[in-house]
Short mmCIF file of C-alpha atoms in Angstrom, two decimals:
data_model
loop_
_atom_site.label_atom_id
_atom_site.label_comp_id
_atom_site.label_asym_id
_atom_site.label_seq_id
_atom_site.Cartn_x
_atom_site.Cartn_y
_atom_site.Cartn_z
CA MET Y 1 44.20 51.14 148.58
CA PRO Y 2 42.05 54.12 148.94
CA CYS Y 3 39.67 54.10 151.81
CA HIS Y 4 35.83 53.83 150.99
CA PRO Y 5 32.62 53.53 153.27
CA LEU Y 6 31.74 49.79 154.20
CA ARG Y 7 28.14 50.46 152.96
CA LYS Y 8 27.33 52.19 149.69
CA PRO Y 9 23.72 52.77 148.17
CA SER Y 10 22.86 50.16 145.63
CA GLY Y 11 22.00 52.62 142.76
CA THR Y 12 24.69 54.03 140.61
CA MET Y 13 25.01 56.83 138.18
CA ALA Y 14 25.32 54.17 135.38
CA GLY Y 15 22.06 52.84 134.06
CA GLN Y 16 20.93 49.42 133.66
CA GLN Y 17 22.67 48.63 130.35
CA ASP Y 18 26.09 50.37 131.70
CA LYS Y 19 25.99 48.18 134.75
CA ALA Y 20 25.21 45.15 132.86
CA ALA Y 21 28.20 45.72 130.49
CA LEU Y 22 30.55 46.30 133.78
CA ILE Y 23 29.53 43.03 134.94
CA SER Y 24 30.48 41.16 131.78
CA GLU Y 25 33.74 43.12 131.28
CA THR Y 26 34.61 42.20 134.83
CA ARG Y 27 33.73 38.50 134.32
CA ARG Y 28 35.50 38.24 130.94
CA ARG Y 29 38.79 40.25 132.10
CA PHE Y 30 38.77 37.78 135.33
CA GLU Y 31 38.63 34.53 133.12
CA THR Y 32 41.22 35.89 130.58
CA GLU Y 33 43.66 38.19 133.20
CA TYR Y 34 43.65 36.10 136.41
CA LEU Y 35 41.94 32.56 136.10
CA PRO Y 36 44.88 31.26 133.67
CA ASP Y 37 47.69 32.12 136.18
CA LYS Y 38 46.03 31.52 139.45
CA SER Y 39 43.38 28.90 138.88
CA ASP Y 40 45.33 26.61 141.92
CA LYS Y 41 44.50 29.38 144.19
CA TYR Y 42 40.98 29.97 143.79
CA ASP Y 43 37.94 27.38 144.78
CA SER Y 44 36.41 26.07 141.41
CA ARG Y 45 33.00 26.64 143.28
CA ASP Y 46 33.89 30.49 143.70
CA VAL Y 47 34.91 30.67 140.00
CA GLU Y 48 31.58 28.94 139.09
CA ARG Y 49 29.53 31.39 140.94
CA LEU Y 50 31.24 34.18 139.73
CA GLN Y 51 30.43 33.21 136.08
CA GLN Y 52 26.70 32.77 137.15
CA ASP Y 53 25.84 35.61 139.87
CA ASP Y 54 25.74 39.11 138.54
CA ASN Y 55 24.58 40.56 142.23
CA TRP Y 56 27.78 39.28 143.54
CA ILE Y 57 29.87 40.96 140.88
CA GLU Y 58 27.84 44.12 141.27
CA ASN Y 59 28.62 44.61 145.17
CA TYR Y 60 32.25 44.12 144.38
CA LEU Y 61 31.69 46.88 141.51
CA ILE Y 62 29.98 49.18 143.77
CA TRP Y 63 32.53 49.18 146.60
CA ARG Y 64 35.14 49.94 144.05
CA HIS Y 65 33.04 52.70 142.45
CA ASP Y 66 32.90 50.78 139.37
CA VAL Y 67 36.46 50.94 138.75
CA VAL Y 68 36.97 47.31 136.99
CA ASP Y 69 40.79 47.10 137.48
CA ASP Y 70 40.31 47.58 141.37
CA THR Y 71 37.32 45.57 141.44
CA LEU Y 72 39.44 42.68 139.83
CA LYS Y 73 42.27 42.94 142.50
CA MET Y 74 39.37 42.70 145.11
CA ILE Y 75 38.02 39.76 143.75
CA ASP Y 76 41.61 38.22 143.28
CA ASP Y 77 42.09 38.96 147.24
CA SER Y 78 38.82 37.57 148.21
CA PHE Y 79 38.96 34.33 146.32
CA GLN Y 80 42.52 33.57 147.51
CA TRP Y 81 41.23 34.35 151.26
CA ARG Y 82 38.05 32.17 150.44
CA LYS Y 83 40.29 29.25 149.62
CA GLU Y 84 42.80 29.63 152.40
CA TYR Y 85 39.89 29.61 154.92
CA MET Y 86 38.14 26.85 153.18
CA VAL Y 87 34.92 29.07 153.26
CA ASN Y 88 32.78 26.69 150.86
CA ASP Y 89 33.31 23.84 153.29
CA LEU Y 90 33.00 25.55 156.74
CA SER Y 91 30.03 23.88 158.81
CA GLU Y 92 29.23 23.26 162.31
CA SER Y 93 30.94 19.64 162.17
CA ALA Y 94 34.02 21.34 160.81
CA LEU Y 95 34.46 23.63 163.64
CA PRO Y 96 35.42 22.94 167.17
CA LYS Y 97 32.15 22.43 169.16
CA TRP Y 98 33.56 25.21 171.81
CA LEU Y 99 33.25 27.87 169.64
CA PHE Y 100 29.73 27.55 169.37
CA GLU Y 101 29.31 26.99 172.89
CA ASN Y 102 31.18 29.77 174.04
CA GLY Y 103 28.47 32.26 172.88
CA ALA Y 104 31.03 35.21 171.83
CA LEU Y 105 29.48 35.32 168.21
CA TYR Y 106 26.09 34.68 166.81
CA LEU Y 107 23.06 36.11 164.83
CA HIS Y 108 20.12 37.01 166.65
CA GLY Y 109 17.47 39.55 166.44
CA TYR Y 110 17.00 43.02 163.96
CA ASP Y 111 17.87 46.78 164.20
CA LYS Y 112 15.25 49.35 163.85
CA GLU Y 113 15.96 49.64 160.20
CA GLY Y 114 15.20 45.65 159.79
CA TYR Y 115 18.82 44.92 159.41
CA LYS Y 116 19.77 41.42 161.09
CA LEU Y 117 22.26 41.66 164.19
CA PHE Y 118 25.77 39.95 164.34
CA TRP Y 119 26.42 40.20 168.06
CA PHE Y 120 30.24 40.02 169.30
CA ARG Y 121 30.38 39.66 172.97
CA VAL Y 122 33.56 41.01 173.51
CA LYS Y 123 33.75 39.45 177.30
CA PHE Y 124 33.71 36.18 176.33
CA HIS Y 125 36.66 36.51 174.05
CA THR Y 126 40.02 35.98 175.06
CA LYS Y 127 43.44 36.79 173.11
CA ASP Y 128 45.19 33.50 172.18
CA PRO Y 129 47.43 33.24 169.15
CA LYS Y 130 46.90 29.58 169.04
CA LEU Y 131 43.34 29.74 168.72
CA GLN Y 132 43.20 32.75 166.51
CA PHE Y 133 42.95 31.00 163.15
CA GLU Y 134 40.01 28.65 164.28
CA LYS Y 135 38.10 32.11 165.75
CA LYS Y 136 38.72 33.78 162.27
CA LYS Y 137 36.75 30.77 160.31
CA PHE Y 138 34.30 31.02 163.03
CA VAL Y 139 33.85 34.49 161.78
CA ALA Y 140 33.90 33.39 158.29
CA PHE Y 141 31.12 30.62 159.12
CA TRP Y 142 28.90 32.79 160.25
CA LEU Y 143 29.12 35.63 157.69
CA GLU Y 144 29.13 32.94 154.75
CA HIS Y 145 26.07 31.24 156.88
CA TYR Y 146 24.43 34.65 156.51
CA ALA Y 147 25.25 35.41 152.87
CA ARG Y 148 24.17 32.22 151.73
CA ARG Y 149 20.71 32.65 153.50
CA GLU Y 150 20.01 36.35 152.87
CA HIS Y 151 21.68 36.76 149.44
CA GLY Y 152 23.54 40.11 150.16
CA LYS Y 153 21.27 41.96 152.43
CA PRO Y 154 23.19 44.51 154.83
CA LEU Y 155 23.64 43.64 158.62
CA THR Y 156 24.32 45.46 161.93
CA VAL Y 157 27.52 44.42 163.91
CA VAL Y 158 27.09 44.82 168.03
CA PHE Y 159 30.31 45.23 169.81
CA ASP Y 160 28.81 44.37 173.08
CA MET Y 161 31.70 45.68 175.56
CA ALA Y 162 29.74 45.70 178.71
CA GLU Y 163 32.11 43.91 181.31
CA THR Y 164 35.25 44.03 179.63
CA GLY Y 165 38.70 45.12 180.19
CA LEU Y 166 42.41 45.01 178.57
CA SER Y 167 42.46 41.57 178.72
CA HIS Y 168 39.57 41.28 176.28
CA ILE Y 169 40.93 43.69 173.72
CA ASP Y 170 42.32 41.73 170.71
CA LEU Y 171 43.18 44.56 167.63
CA ASP Y 172 44.33 41.53 165.51
CA PHE Y 173 40.78 39.89 165.78
CA ILE Y 174 38.72 43.50 165.37
CA ARG Y 175 40.88 44.17 162.47
CA PHE Y 176 39.86 40.92 160.63
CA ILE Y 177 36.31 41.30 160.94
CA ILE Y 178 36.67 44.82 159.59
CA ASN Y 179 38.48 43.24 156.78
CA CYS Y 180 35.82 40.80 156.31
CA PHE Y 181 33.41 43.87 155.28
CA LYS Y 182 35.91 45.77 153.66
CA VAL Y 183 37.08 43.13 151.27
CA TYR Y 184 35.67 39.54 151.66
CA TYR Y 185 31.99 40.65 151.98
CA PRO Y 186 31.75 44.08 150.37
CA ASN Y 187 28.49 45.94 150.86
CA TYR Y 188 27.34 43.82 153.58
CA LEU Y 189 27.75 46.44 156.53
CA SER Y 190 24.73 48.80 157.68
CA LYS Y 191 26.43 50.07 160.70
CA ILE Y 192 28.87 49.32 163.87
CA VAL Y 193 27.00 49.49 167.40
CA ILE Y 194 29.55 49.98 170.20
CA PHE Y 195 28.02 49.09 173.40
CA GLU Y 196 29.57 50.55 176.66
CA MET Y 197 33.02 50.98 175.63
CA PRO Y 198 35.43 51.43 178.70
CA TRP Y 199 37.23 54.73 178.55
CA ILE Y 200 40.67 53.13 179.10
CA MET Y 201 40.14 51.69 175.31
CA ASN Y 202 39.79 55.08 173.56
CA ALA Y 203 42.91 54.91 172.25
CA ALA Y 204 42.58 51.33 170.89
CA PHE Y 205 39.55 52.56 168.93
CA LYS Y 206 41.27 55.45 167.35
CA ILE Y 207 43.40 52.57 165.86
CA VAL Y 208 40.19 51.05 164.41
CA LYS Y 209 38.88 54.19 162.91
CA GLY Y 210 41.98 54.76 161.18
CA TRP Y 211 41.23 50.93 159.48
CA LEU Y 212 37.67 51.99 158.44
CA GLY Y 213 38.68 55.27 156.79
CA PRO Y 214 37.18 58.48 157.22
CA ASP Y 215 34.06 57.89 155.05
CA ALA Y 216 33.03 54.93 157.22
CA ILE Y 217 33.69 56.43 160.74
CA SER Y 218 30.11 57.50 160.54
CA MET Y 219 28.88 54.21 160.70
CA LEU Y 220 30.38 53.65 164.05
CA LYS Y 221 27.69 54.28 166.97
CA PHE Y 222 29.22 54.54 170.33
CA THR Y 223 26.21 53.86 172.68
CA ASN Y 224 25.33 53.27 176.64
CA LYS Y 225 22.25 51.88 178.09
CA ASN Y 226 20.32 55.01 177.18
CA GLU Y 227 21.55 55.63 173.96
CA VAL Y 228 21.55 51.93 172.37
CA GLN Y 229 17.61 52.36 171.69
CA GLU Y 230 18.29 54.89 169.24
CA TYR Y 231 19.53 52.04 166.86
CA ILE Y 232 17.92 48.76 168.29
CA SER Y 233 14.27 48.44 169.85
CA VAL Y 234 13.94 46.80 173.55
CA GLU Y 235 12.49 44.06 171.78
CA TYR Y 236 15.81 42.66 170.74
CA LEU Y 237 17.65 44.07 173.53
CA PRO Y 238 18.68 42.09 176.45
CA ALA Y 239 17.60 43.33 180.09
CA TYR Y 240 21.39 44.69 181.04
CA MET Y 241 20.80 47.10 177.92
CA GLY Y 242 17.51 48.23 178.97
CA GLY Y 243 15.44 45.84 176.97
CA ILE Y 244 12.89 42.79 177.21
CA ASP Y 245 14.12 40.41 175.20
CA THR Y 246 14.55 37.38 177.08
CA PHE Y 247 16.82 35.46 174.59
CA LYS Y 248 19.75 33.63 176.07
CA TYR Y 249 22.55 32.14 173.74
CA SER Y 250 23.08 28.24 174.23
CA TYR Y 251 24.19 25.60 171.77
CA PRO Y 252 23.07 23.28 170.25
CA PRO Y 253 20.97 24.06 168.20
CA LEU Y 254 22.39 26.94 165.82
CA VAL Y 255 20.96 29.98 166.80
CA ASP Y 256 18.28 31.11 163.96
CA ASP Y 257 15.22 33.35 163.57
CA ASP Y 258 12.41 31.85 165.71
CA PHE Y 259 10.10 31.01 162.34
CA GLN Y 260 6.73 29.46 163.66
CA THR Y 261 3.67 28.42 161.88
CA PRO Y 262 0.95 31.44 161.33
CA LEU Y 263 -2.78 30.95 161.39
CA CYS Y 264 -4.21 30.03 158.14
CA GLU Y 265 -7.58 32.06 157.25
CA ASN Y 266 -9.47 28.67 157.39
CA GLY Y 267 -7.87 27.74 160.57
CA PRO Y 268 -5.25 26.16 162.29
CA ILE Y 269 -2.60 24.38 160.32
CA THR Y 270 -0.28 21.18 160.80
CA THR Y 271 3.13 21.87 159.29
CA GLU Y 272 5.65 21.26 161.96
CA ASP Y 273 8.91 19.83 160.99
CA GLU Y 274 10.99 17.07 162.63
CA THR Y 275 12.49 19.31 165.11
CA GLU Y 276 9.04 19.39 167.30
CA SER Y 277 8.11 17.35 170.37
CA LYS Y 278 6.18 14.04 170.07
CA GLU Y 279 3.30 15.84 171.95
CA GLU Y 280 3.24 18.57 169.08
CA VAL Y 281 3.36 16.09 166.25
CA GLU Y 282 0.37 14.35 168.12
CA ALA Y 283 -1.62 17.24 168.49
CA ASP Y 284 -1.03 18.32 164.69
CA SER Y 285 -1.90 14.56 163.29
CA LYS Y 286 -5.06 14.86 165.56
CA GLU Y 287 -5.66 18.24 163.95
CA ALA Y 288 -5.48 17.06 160.53
CA GLY Y 289 -7.66 14.30 161.35
CA GLU Y 290 -10.61 16.62 161.69
CA PHE Y 291 -10.32 17.95 158.30
CA SER Y 292 -13.47 16.55 156.15
CA GLU Y 293 -13.02 15.55 152.48
CA GLU Y 294 -15.08 18.81 151.50
CA GLN Y 295 -12.55 20.98 153.50
CA ILE Y 296 -9.53 19.51 151.58
CA LEU Y 297 -11.29 20.20 148.40
CA ASN Y 298 -11.83 23.75 149.36
CA ALA Y 299 -8.19 23.74 150.31
CA LYS Y 300 -7.15 22.81 146.72
CA LYS Y 301 -9.32 25.28 145.21
CA VAL Y 302 -7.75 27.87 147.35
CA CYS Y 303 -4.33 26.78 146.17
CA SER Y 304 -5.34 27.15 142.53
CA VAL Y 305 -7.44 30.05 142.12
CA GLU Y 306 -8.77 32.74 144.57
CA GLN Y 307 -12.32 32.03 145.79
CA ILE Y 308 -14.80 33.94 143.56
CA SER Y 309 -17.16 34.93 146.26
CA LYS Y 310 -15.33 37.45 148.43
CA PRO Y 311 -16.46 41.12 150.07
CA GLU Y 312 -16.31 43.80 147.80
CA GLU Y 313 -13.52 45.49 150.02
CA ASN Y 314 -11.18 42.31 149.62
CA ASP Y 315 -11.92 42.53 146.07
CA LYS Y 316 -10.75 45.78 145.71
CA THR Y 317 -7.60 45.07 147.82
CA ASP Y 318 -6.71 41.91 145.79
CA SER Y 319 -7.05 43.32 142.74
CA LYS Y 320 -4.89 46.17 143.48
CA THR Y 321 -2.17 43.76 144.68
CA LYS Y 322 -2.85 41.59 141.53
CA ASN Y 323 -2.31 44.37 139.20
CA ALA Y 324 0.72 45.55 141.42
CA LYS Y 325 2.44 42.16 141.28
CA LYS Y 326 3.74 42.26 137.61
CA ALA Y 327 5.99 45.21 138.38
CA LEU Y 328 7.53 43.23 141.60
CA THR Y 329 10.90 41.29 141.36
CA ILE Y 330 10.96 37.79 141.13
CA PHE Y 331 13.41 35.56 143.20
CA LYS Y 332 14.39 32.47 140.95
CA GLY Y 333 14.80 29.43 143.13
CA PRO Y 334 15.35 25.82 141.95
CA LEU Y 335 11.72 24.66 142.71
CA LEU Y 336 9.80 27.78 142.86
CA HIS Y 337 9.92 31.51 141.29
CA ILE Y 338 8.78 33.70 144.27
CA SER Y 339 7.40 37.42 144.07
CA PRO Y 340 8.28 39.54 145.57
CA SER Y 341 11.76 38.66 146.06
CA GLU Y 342 12.51 40.45 149.51
CA GLU Y 343 9.82 42.39 150.82
CA LEU Y 344 6.07 42.37 151.60
CA PHE Y 345 4.93 45.94 151.48
CA PHE Y 346 2.49 46.78 154.21
CA GLY Y 347 0.64 50.22 154.74
CA SER Y 348 1.00 52.14 158.01
CA LYS Y 349 -2.05 52.55 160.72
CA GLU Y 350 -3.06 55.61 158.60
CA ILE Y 351 -3.11 53.96 155.18
CA GLY Y 352 -4.69 50.97 156.40
CA GLU Y 353 -3.13 48.64 153.80
CA LYS Y 354 -3.48 45.24 155.82
CA LYS Y 355 -2.94 42.66 152.95
CA CYS Y 356 -0.10 41.42 150.38
CA LEU Y 357 0.34 39.06 147.79
CA ILE Y 358 3.10 36.13 147.16
CA VAL Y 359 2.97 34.42 143.97
CA LEU Y 360 4.69 31.08 143.88
CA THR Y 361 5.33 29.70 140.31
CA ASN Y 362 6.31 25.90 140.17
CA VAL Y 363 9.33 25.58 137.60
CA THR Y 364 9.72 21.80 138.19
CA LYS Y 365 8.26 18.87 136.40
CA ASN Y 366 7.09 17.57 139.96
CA VAL Y 367 4.55 18.58 142.46
CA VAL Y 368 6.10 20.79 144.99
CA ALA Y 369 4.76 21.30 148.54
CA PHE Y 370 5.28 24.29 150.20
CA LYS Y 371 4.60 26.03 153.66
CA VAL Y 372 5.05 29.78 154.89
CA ARG Y 373 6.19 30.50 158.41
CA THR Y 374 6.70 33.83 160.03
CA THR Y 375 8.51 35.24 163.01
CA ALA Y 376 5.18 37.14 164.54
CA PRO Y 377 2.51 34.22 164.23
CA ASP Y 378 -0.10 36.06 166.36
CA LYS Y 379 -0.05 39.18 163.95
CA TYR Y 380 -0.52 37.76 160.45
CA ARG Y 381 -3.05 35.26 158.75
CA VAL Y 382 -1.74 33.49 155.58
CA LYS Y 383 -3.86 31.63 153.05
CA PRO Y 384 -2.92 28.93 152.15
CA SER Y 385 -0.19 28.34 154.55
CA ASN Y 386 0.49 24.69 154.03
CA SER Y 387 -0.35 23.17 150.16
CA SER Y 388 1.14 22.00 147.05
CA CYS Y 389 1.73 23.61 143.75
CA GLU Y 390 1.29 21.54 140.52
CA PRO Y 391 3.96 21.63 137.83
CA GLY Y 392 3.82 24.92 135.72
CA THR Y 393 1.38 26.21 137.66
CA SER Y 394 1.11 29.68 140.03
CA ILE Y 395 -0.50 30.03 143.46
CA ASP Y 396 -1.21 33.41 144.90
CA ILE Y 397 -0.87 33.53 148.90
CA VAL Y 398 -2.61 36.09 150.66
CA VAL Y 399 -0.78 37.39 153.94
CA SER Y 400 -3.19 39.65 155.99
CA LEU Y 401 -2.66 41.58 159.42
CA HIS Y 402 -4.73 40.38 161.79
CA GLY Y 403 -6.96 42.59 164.00
CA GLY Y 404 -5.51 45.88 165.25
CA PHE Y 405 -1.76 44.95 164.70
CA ALA Y 406 0.73 46.72 162.71
CA ALA Y 407 3.64 45.31 160.47
CA SER Y 408 7.05 45.82 161.98
CA LEU Y 409 10.29 45.73 160.01
CA GLN Y 410 11.68 43.16 162.21
CA ASP Y 411 9.11 40.88 161.00
CA ARG Y 412 10.28 38.07 158.74
CA PHE Y 413 8.52 35.20 156.69
CA LEU Y 414 10.32 31.90 155.72
CA ILE Y 415 8.93 30.03 152.53
CA MET Y 416 9.96 26.54 152.28
CA ALA Y 417 9.30 24.10 149.42
CA ALA Y 418 10.21 20.55 148.75
CA GLU Y 419 9.45 18.06 145.68
CA MET Y 420 7.00 15.33 146.36
CA ASP Y 421 6.44 12.06 144.87
CA GLN Y 422 3.26 12.04 142.39
CA ALA Y 423 1.80 9.28 144.38
CA SER Y 424 2.22 10.92 147.67
CA GLY Y 425 -1.08 12.76 147.40
CA ALA Y 426 -1.57 16.74 148.50
CA GLY Y 427 -4.20 16.32 151.14
CA VAL Y 428 -3.49 17.96 154.85
CA PRO Y 429 -2.54 14.51 156.47
CA GLU Y 430 -0.31 13.59 153.63
CA LEU Y 431 1.50 17.04 153.58
CA ALA Y 432 1.91 16.93 157.44
CA GLN Y 433 3.58 13.27 156.95
CA PHE Y 434 5.80 14.52 154.07
CA TRP Y 435 7.18 17.47 156.25
CA LYS Y 436 7.99 15.19 159.09
CA GLU Y 437 10.10 12.83 156.60
CA VAL Y 438 11.55 15.16 154.13
CA PRO Y 439 15.57 15.51 154.49
CA ARG Y 440 16.56 19.30 155.29
CA ASN Y 441 18.71 19.23 152.44
CA LYS Y 442 15.98 18.57 149.85
CA VAL Y 443 14.07 21.95 151.49
CA MET Y 444 14.54 25.18 149.62
CA GLU Y 445 14.16 27.81 151.93
CA HIS Y 446 13.65 31.71 150.93
CA ARG Y 447 12.98 34.49 153.39
CA LEU Y 448 10.83 37.75 153.01
CA ARG Y 449 11.06 40.90 155.26
CA CYS Y 450 8.47 43.44 155.73
CA HIS Y 451 8.19 46.85 154.86
CA VAL Y 452 6.10 49.64 156.24
CA VAL Y 453 4.93 52.41 153.74
CA GLU Y 454 4.21 55.58 155.43
CA SER Y 455 0.90 57.66 154.79
CA SER Y 456 1.43 60.20 151.86
CA LYS Y 457 -2.05 61.68 152.47
CA PRO Y 458 -2.00 65.66 152.86
CA SER Y 459 -1.90 66.97 156.59
CA THR Y 460 -5.25 68.76 156.11
CA LEU Y 461 -6.58 65.38 155.07
CA THR Y 462 -5.33 63.50 158.11
CA LEU Y 463 -6.61 65.98 160.54
CA LYS Y 464 -9.96 66.12 159.17
CA GLU Y 465 -10.27 62.16 159.34
CA ASN Y 466 -8.54 62.08 163.06
CA SER Y 467 -10.24 65.14 164.34
CA PHE Y 468 -11.48 63.14 167.31
CA ASN Y 469 -8.12 61.46 168.04
CA ILE Y 470 -6.37 64.83 168.70
CA PRO Y 471 -6.09 65.11 172.42
CA THR Y 472 -4.94 61.24 172.30
CA LYS Y 473 -2.11 62.29 170.10
CA THR Y 474 -1.13 65.30 171.80
CA ASN Y 475 -1.07 62.97 174.74
CA GLU Y 476 1.42 60.76 172.96
CA ASP Y 477 3.59 63.65 172.02
CA LEU Y 478 3.95 64.98 175.39
CA HIS Y 479 4.71 61.64 176.69
CA LEU Y 480 7.27 61.11 173.94
CA GLN Y 481 9.09 64.57 174.90
CA LEU Y 482 8.85 63.76 178.62
CA THR Y 483 10.40 60.42 177.93
CA GLN Y 484 13.31 62.37 175.93
CA LEU Y 485 13.62 65.18 178.57
CA LEU Y 486 14.26 62.29 181.26
CA GLN Y 487 16.60 60.42 179.18
CA VAL Y 488 18.60 63.81 178.90
CA ASN Y 489 18.23 64.44 182.38
CA ARG Y 490 19.72 60.91 183.17
CA ARG Y 491 22.50 61.58 180.89
CA LEU Y 492 23.22 64.94 182.50
CA GLN Y 493 23.04 63.16 186.11
CA GLU Y 494 25.72 60.69 184.92
CA GLN Y 495 28.04 63.06 183.46
CA ILE Y 496 27.56 65.17 186.79
CA ASP Y 497 28.09 62.15 189.08
CA ARG Y 498 31.60 61.34 186.60
CA CYS Y 499 32.60 65.05 187.32
CA VAL Y 500 32.07 64.59 191.06
CA TRP Y 501 34.01 61.49 191.17
CA PHE Y 502 36.90 62.96 189.43
CA GLN Y 503 36.64 65.97 191.78
CA GLN Y 504 36.94 63.56 194.71
CA LEU Y 505 39.85 61.80 193.13
CA ILE Y 506 41.83 64.95 192.48
CA VAL Y 507 40.95 66.15 196.19
CA VAL Y 508 42.17 62.76 197.41
CA LEU Y 509 45.59 63.10 195.14
CA ALA Y 510 46.26 66.60 196.39
CA LEU Y 511 45.73 65.47 200.02
CA PHE Y 512 48.24 62.79 199.45
CA LEU Y 513 50.79 64.87 197.76
CA VAL Y 514 50.53 67.63 200.52
CA ALA Y 515 51.05 64.86 203.12
CA ILE Y 516 54.07 63.69 201.05
CA ALA Y 517 55.46 67.31 201.10
CA ALA Y 518 54.89 67.62 204.82
CA PHE Y 519 56.58 64.57 205.60
CA CYS Y 520 59.55 65.44 203.23
CA PHE Y 521 59.90 68.65 205.07
CA TYR Y 522 59.73 66.72 208.24
CA VAL Y 523 62.34 64.65 207.57
CA LEU Y 524 64.79 67.41 206.24
CA TYR Y 525 64.15 69.41 209.35
CA THR Y 526 64.88 66.55 211.63
CA GLN Y 527 68.08 65.92 209.70
CA ARG Y 528 69.32 69.59 209.93
CA CYS Y 529 68.49 69.52 213.69
#
């Protein structure tokens, strides 16, 4: 098979109609050429998904440059692997507990481009052929867990090789991880960040580069403590990597994003789930009791339509957002259709766009309760953030940045939805009780990430508007340049120290050789005498 890069642009030369035709041809040919003879080698759930999920087929096509024959072979290999590893049945209970407790593999944090980080702590991995299959299933579990949740969004793999040696190197396991992205999860990888690879392992990673192929070598990022921040911000780096992230892996529970309840513009909300402590639940119920009937009615009005009495600036912002929402893509879930489907667009500080609109549409015949959570609850206000939606109706949710905060690519929003009984009621106390009792398998979840739109204003206009801030920006530029110079200086110092160490080692070896030579001459001289 020819080598291809692990991540390719989602767009192709073919138009949308051509892409739809390729997807249709791939699906038809798979059903006629592969399915009759190999149906027992596939999981029926994968076959059913292939018949319904266009994006899944499109990822395979992108990987194989829209060559249908190669795409079909890849799907065949992938499906057989998925059945061999029982990917659709992988769960926490299906895997040994020690794999989770070990902490060698987990998902946590985001890189500077907003891609999820998949950590491989190499020092916790030991090569053991007897346990290899279970460990590979564990990798498949995490990738499938991510794929089902994020719907094809790429991630960044971090090989943390700090404090590792030859005993930790397992080329078979590394090759399996790479093959997962090359064959089984195509178009899922953004980059591989390798942290502090020992020099003794250079030969091993030359082999790894061969597995990746020439086009994908650029995705390998070899870093140390000073360079890793080019790809991952200090917010998601542990202290030994030069970061400030206090996260420490532990199990249980399964590591996930730290989604919390944001503040509503009307005040705090009470939507914590059953995993919270009793004290928080009691505080929530007490807080919910403080709402009057009039406030509950107001909350319902906010859910159904936007309030008419708004300041002129808010009206303009909201109208712009409403006009734009028609062009946005839609995530079609079983309970709600959500627009936009993937990203909330916020402006940079220069643009000053501080609001975004999320449109929820109830596609069921029952009332659907929903709540919104975020990884940055102090930065955002959501209105409404905990309410319900009547059958066949739509609700506008306004997400606004609070105070002087700026949106970040690492910020995430989680929309949770569940069907309610008609007799349950939709007041704040009823919703709080509903979320405490609803089973997790009945809750639909969808995640949105933030996208920051940079300013497109002419430079002359920017200078004019910020003329009083020129000294401050100059100081910031100088500080940035000074920091970069210090980093370069530190790097040079490390190289000098390394050279000095090698020189000292060579001197010692030379002296040792001279001593040996002198001793040999002495022995020969004494024997002759």
